[in-house]
Tab-separated table of C-alpha atoms in Angstrom:
chain	number	residue	atom	x	y	z
C	1	MET	CA	-51.833	-41.217	-39.614
C	2	ARG	CA	-50.051	-44.771	-39.935
C	3	THR	CA	-49.893	-45.979	-36.945
C	4	LYS	CA	-53.650	-46.492	-35.721
C	5	LYS	CA	-54.510	-47.397	-38.871
C	6	PRO	CA	-57.455	-44.860	-39.100
C	7	LYS	CA	-60.675	-45.149	-40.861
C	8	VAL	CA	-60.367	-43.334	-44.163
C	9	ILE	CA	-63.587	-43.040	-46.808
C	10	TYR	CA	-62.331	-41.769	-49.722
C	11	VAL	CA	-65.116	-40.365	-52.738
C	12	ALA	CA	-64.557	-40.167	-56.591
C	13	ARG	CA	-66.729	-39.166	-59.101
C	14	ASN	CA	-65.393	-39.245	-62.465
C	15	PRO	CA	-62.842	-37.026	-63.304
C	16	LYS	CA	-64.534	-35.800	-66.724
C	17	ASP	CA	-67.697	-34.474	-64.644
C	18	LEU	CA	-65.331	-33.339	-61.486
C	19	LEU	CA	-63.574	-31.253	-64.228
C	20	VAL	CA	-66.920	-29.299	-65.368
C	21	SER	CA	-68.002	-29.049	-61.857
C	22	TYR	CA	-64.628	-27.911	-60.569
C	23	TYR	CA	-64.645	-25.435	-63.484
C	24	HIS	CA	-68.128	-24.152	-63.189
C	25	PHE	CA	-66.521	-23.495	-59.078
C	26	HIS	CA	-63.838	-21.852	-60.219
C	27	SER	CA	-66.353	-19.042	-61.807
C	28	PHE	CA	-67.758	-18.788	-58.543
C	29	CYS	CA	-64.743	-18.696	-56.039
C	30	ARG	CA	-63.051	-15.499	-55.608
C	31	VAL	CA	-60.258	-16.662	-54.870
C	32	LEU	CA	-59.548	-18.632	-57.355
C	33	GLU	CA	-58.795	-17.901	-61.033
C	34	ILE	CA	-61.429	-17.779	-63.482
C	35	PRO	CA	-60.565	-19.990	-66.544
C	36	GLN	CA	-60.471	-18.190	-69.155
C	37	SER	CA	-62.346	-20.976	-71.631
C	38	PHE	CA	-63.186	-24.947	-70.614
C	39	ASP	CA	-60.523	-25.595	-73.252
C	40	GLU	CA	-58.015	-24.137	-71.186
C	41	PHE	CA	-59.046	-25.606	-67.931
C	42	LEU	CA	-59.888	-28.650	-69.328
C	43	ASP	CA	-55.473	-28.087	-70.198
C	44	LYS	CA	-54.885	-26.793	-66.695
C	45	PHE	CA	-56.364	-30.028	-64.891
C	46	LEU	CA	-54.697	-32.504	-67.333
C	47	SER	CA	-51.089	-31.518	-66.624
C	48	GLY	CA	-52.197	-30.959	-63.023
C	49	ALA	CA	-51.985	-27.328	-62.910
C	50	VAL	CA	-55.473	-26.668	-60.470
C	51	TYR	CA	-55.592	-26.233	-57.407
C	52	CYS	CA	-55.300	-29.191	-55.079
C	53	SER	CA	-53.303	-30.790	-57.899
C	54	SER	CA	-53.460	-33.247	-60.083
C	55	TRP	CA	-56.615	-36.155	-59.801
C	56	PHE	CA	-54.740	-38.764	-61.793
C	57	ASP	CA	-51.683	-38.073	-58.538
C	58	HIS	CA	-54.274	-38.005	-55.881
C	59	ILE	CA	-56.908	-40.958	-56.538
C	60	LYS	CA	-53.922	-43.047	-56.993
C	61	GLU	CA	-51.217	-42.077	-54.144
C	62	TRP	CA	-54.610	-42.762	-51.709
C	63	TYR	CA	-56.003	-45.858	-53.690
C	64	SER	CA	-51.704	-47.163	-53.468
C	65	HIS	CA	-52.267	-46.845	-49.365
C	66	LYS	CA	-56.197	-48.246	-48.912
C	67	ASP	CA	-54.072	-51.301	-47.242
C	68	GLU	CA	-52.425	-48.753	-44.188
C	69	PHE	CA	-55.870	-47.570	-43.990
C	70	ASP	CA	-58.871	-49.169	-42.286
C	71	PHE	CA	-60.219	-48.043	-45.834
C	72	LEU	CA	-64.065	-47.823	-47.853
C	73	TYR	CA	-63.732	-46.459	-51.625
C	74	ILE	CA	-66.883	-45.220	-52.621
C	75	THR	CA	-67.943	-42.845	-55.753
C	76	TYR	CA	-70.267	-40.435	-56.673
C	77	GLU	CA	-72.017	-42.253	-58.962
C	78	GLU	CA	-72.816	-45.102	-56.836
C	79	MET	CA	-74.479	-42.753	-54.207
C	80	ILE	CA	-76.389	-41.353	-57.000
C	81	LYS	CA	-77.478	-44.521	-58.034
C	82	ASP	CA	-78.481	-46.329	-55.267
C	83	LEU	CA	-78.252	-43.505	-51.601
C	84	ARG	CA	-80.084	-45.724	-49.286
C	85	ALA	CA	-77.035	-49.079	-49.985
C	86	SER	CA	-74.396	-46.461	-49.745
C	87	VAL	CA	-75.644	-45.343	-46.248
C	88	ILE	CA	-75.980	-48.448	-45.262
C	89	LYS	CA	-72.257	-49.056	-45.896
C	90	ILE	CA	-70.962	-45.998	-45.155
C	91	SER	CA	-72.775	-46.897	-41.576
C	92	ASN	CA	-71.367	-50.314	-41.288
C	93	PHE	CA	-67.687	-48.556	-42.146
C	94	VAL	CA	-67.918	-46.801	-39.242
C	95	GLY	CA	-69.461	-49.436	-36.864
C	96	LYS	CA	-72.483	-47.529	-37.094
C	97	LYS	CA	-75.743	-49.547	-37.335
C	98	LEU	CA	-78.885	-47.576	-38.177
C	99	ASP	CA	-82.773	-48.683	-37.668
C	100	ASP	CA	-85.175	-48.316	-40.547
C	101	GLU	CA	-86.588	-44.619	-39.280
C	102	THR	CA	-82.856	-43.081	-38.908
C	103	LEU	CA	-81.405	-44.804	-42.112
C	104	GLY	CA	-84.835	-43.387	-43.518
C	105	ILE	CA	-84.129	-39.907	-42.222
C	106	ILE	CA	-80.268	-39.866	-43.039
C	107	VAL	CA	-81.263	-41.199	-46.933
C	108	ASP	CA	-84.049	-38.418	-47.008
C	109	GLN	CA	-81.539	-35.255	-45.820
C	110	CYS	CA	-78.571	-36.362	-48.082
C	111	THR	CA	-81.023	-36.434	-51.863
C	112	PHE	CA	-78.557	-33.952	-53.601
C	113	LYS	CA	-82.260	-31.875	-53.287
C	114	ASN	CA	-81.531	-31.905	-49.782
C	115	MET	CA	-78.995	-31.014	-50.047
C	116	LYS	CA	-78.349	-28.327	-51.984
C	117	SER	CA	-81.819	-26.444	-50.104
C	118	ASN	CA	-79.591	-26.959	-46.825
C	119	SER	CA	-77.455	-23.651	-45.661
C	120	ALA	CA	-75.121	-26.109	-44.026
C	121	ALA	CA	-74.235	-27.534	-47.130
C	122	ASN	CA	-74.301	-25.364	-50.367
C	123	TYR	CA	-72.142	-23.100	-48.374
C	124	GLU	CA	-74.905	-19.890	-49.194
C	125	MET	CA	-73.326	-19.029	-45.593
C	126	ILE	CA	-69.692	-18.738	-47.106
C	127	THR	CA	-69.853	-15.475	-48.814
C	128	ASN	CA	-66.165	-14.242	-47.860
C	129	CYS	CA	-64.651	-16.359	-50.497
C	130	LEU	CA	-67.817	-17.441	-52.847
C	131	ASP	CA	-69.982	-15.071	-55.046
C	132	HIS	CA	-73.022	-16.298	-55.039
C	133	ASN	CA	-74.736	-14.423	-57.339
C	134	LYS	CA	-72.129	-15.681	-60.337
C	135	GLY	CA	-72.548	-19.461	-58.902
C	136	VAL	CA	-73.875	-22.139	-56.605
C	137	PHE	CA	-72.009	-24.803	-54.597
C	138	LEU	CA	-73.844	-27.339	-55.507
C	139	ARG	CA	-75.025	-26.811	-58.725
C	140	LYS	CA	-76.622	-30.072	-60.766
C	141	GLY	CA	-75.420	-33.168	-58.950
C	142	THR	CA	-75.951	-35.593	-62.358
C	143	ILE	CA	-74.492	-37.952	-63.457
C	144	GLY	CA	-72.535	-38.014	-67.464
C	145	ASP	CA	-72.866	-34.039	-67.677
C	146	TRP	CA	-69.588	-33.319	-68.867
C	147	LYS	CA	-71.444	-35.012	-72.045
C	148	ASN	CA	-72.513	-31.685	-72.293
C	149	ASN	CA	-69.712	-29.753	-72.247
C	150	PHE	CA	-66.811	-31.437	-74.010
C	151	THR	CA	-66.186	-31.199	-77.672
C	152	VAL	CA	-65.463	-34.699	-78.950
C	153	ALA	CA	-62.096	-33.739	-78.959
C	154	GLN	CA	-61.751	-32.517	-75.841
C	155	ASN	CA	-63.293	-35.884	-75.041
C	156	GLU	CA	-60.594	-38.012	-76.849
C	157	LYS	CA	-57.499	-35.304	-75.193
C	158	PHE	CA	-59.017	-36.178	-72.274
C	159	ASN	CA	-59.327	-40.278	-72.877
C	160	LYS	CA	-55.644	-39.628	-74.070
C	161	VAL	CA	-53.913	-37.952	-71.371
C	162	PHE	CA	-56.889	-40.396	-68.712
C	163	GLN	CA	-54.958	-43.997	-70.154
C	164	GLU	CA	-51.098	-42.667	-70.235
C	165	LYS	CA	-51.840	-41.727	-66.779
C	166	MET	CA	-53.780	-44.046	-65.373
C	167	LYS	CA	-52.510	-47.639	-67.732
C	168	ASP	CA	-51.652	-50.109	-65.201
C	169	PHE	CA	-53.264	-49.055	-62.292
C	170	PRO	CA	-55.941	-51.066	-61.056
C	171	LEU	CA	-59.004	-48.686	-60.000
C	172	PRO	CA	-62.634	-49.609	-59.275
C	173	CYS	CA	-64.260	-47.523	-61.985
C	174	THR	CA	-68.460	-46.755	-61.934
C	175	TRP	CA	-68.403	-43.862	-63.428
C	176	GLU	CA	-71.828	-44.086	-65.458
C	177	ALA	CA	-75.743	-44.295	-64.389
C	178	ASP	CA	-76.239	-47.197	-66.025
C	179	GLU	CA	-72.927	-49.181	-64.842
């Protein structure tokens, strides 16, 4: 992959919101262990003992090699806050100019509401490993929902581990809706 300098689009999300989303995903994915509690899942997430390994390692590894690829780093929060600007950014990155009509159609189809109702995007047709009676793939899509799930102690624990693992790492972050 490194010899041809391919285009890579890396979408990051606030790790606290991602953790909450991943916790709920585990509750209806038949092939993943169902967590006993949010607190247990938090500990596993912070230690990298979840399926697909550590968020911290993953984002640091990809971002540290960004200069080896034609690399676009974008956050979920950016896309939620200004989907139109995000679509333009991505289309420019891949070298595809969009007319206003096409841009409008793409933006409309990519809203969380429309993706949630689109069977091609919401995974409702995948029934062999997802139990849709226990949850949905596209649940809320909001920014900052972690605040409704974390206790003060859990937030402090997360922040401590985040600071330890991400210190000295120049990660551009837009994690909140008002940033």
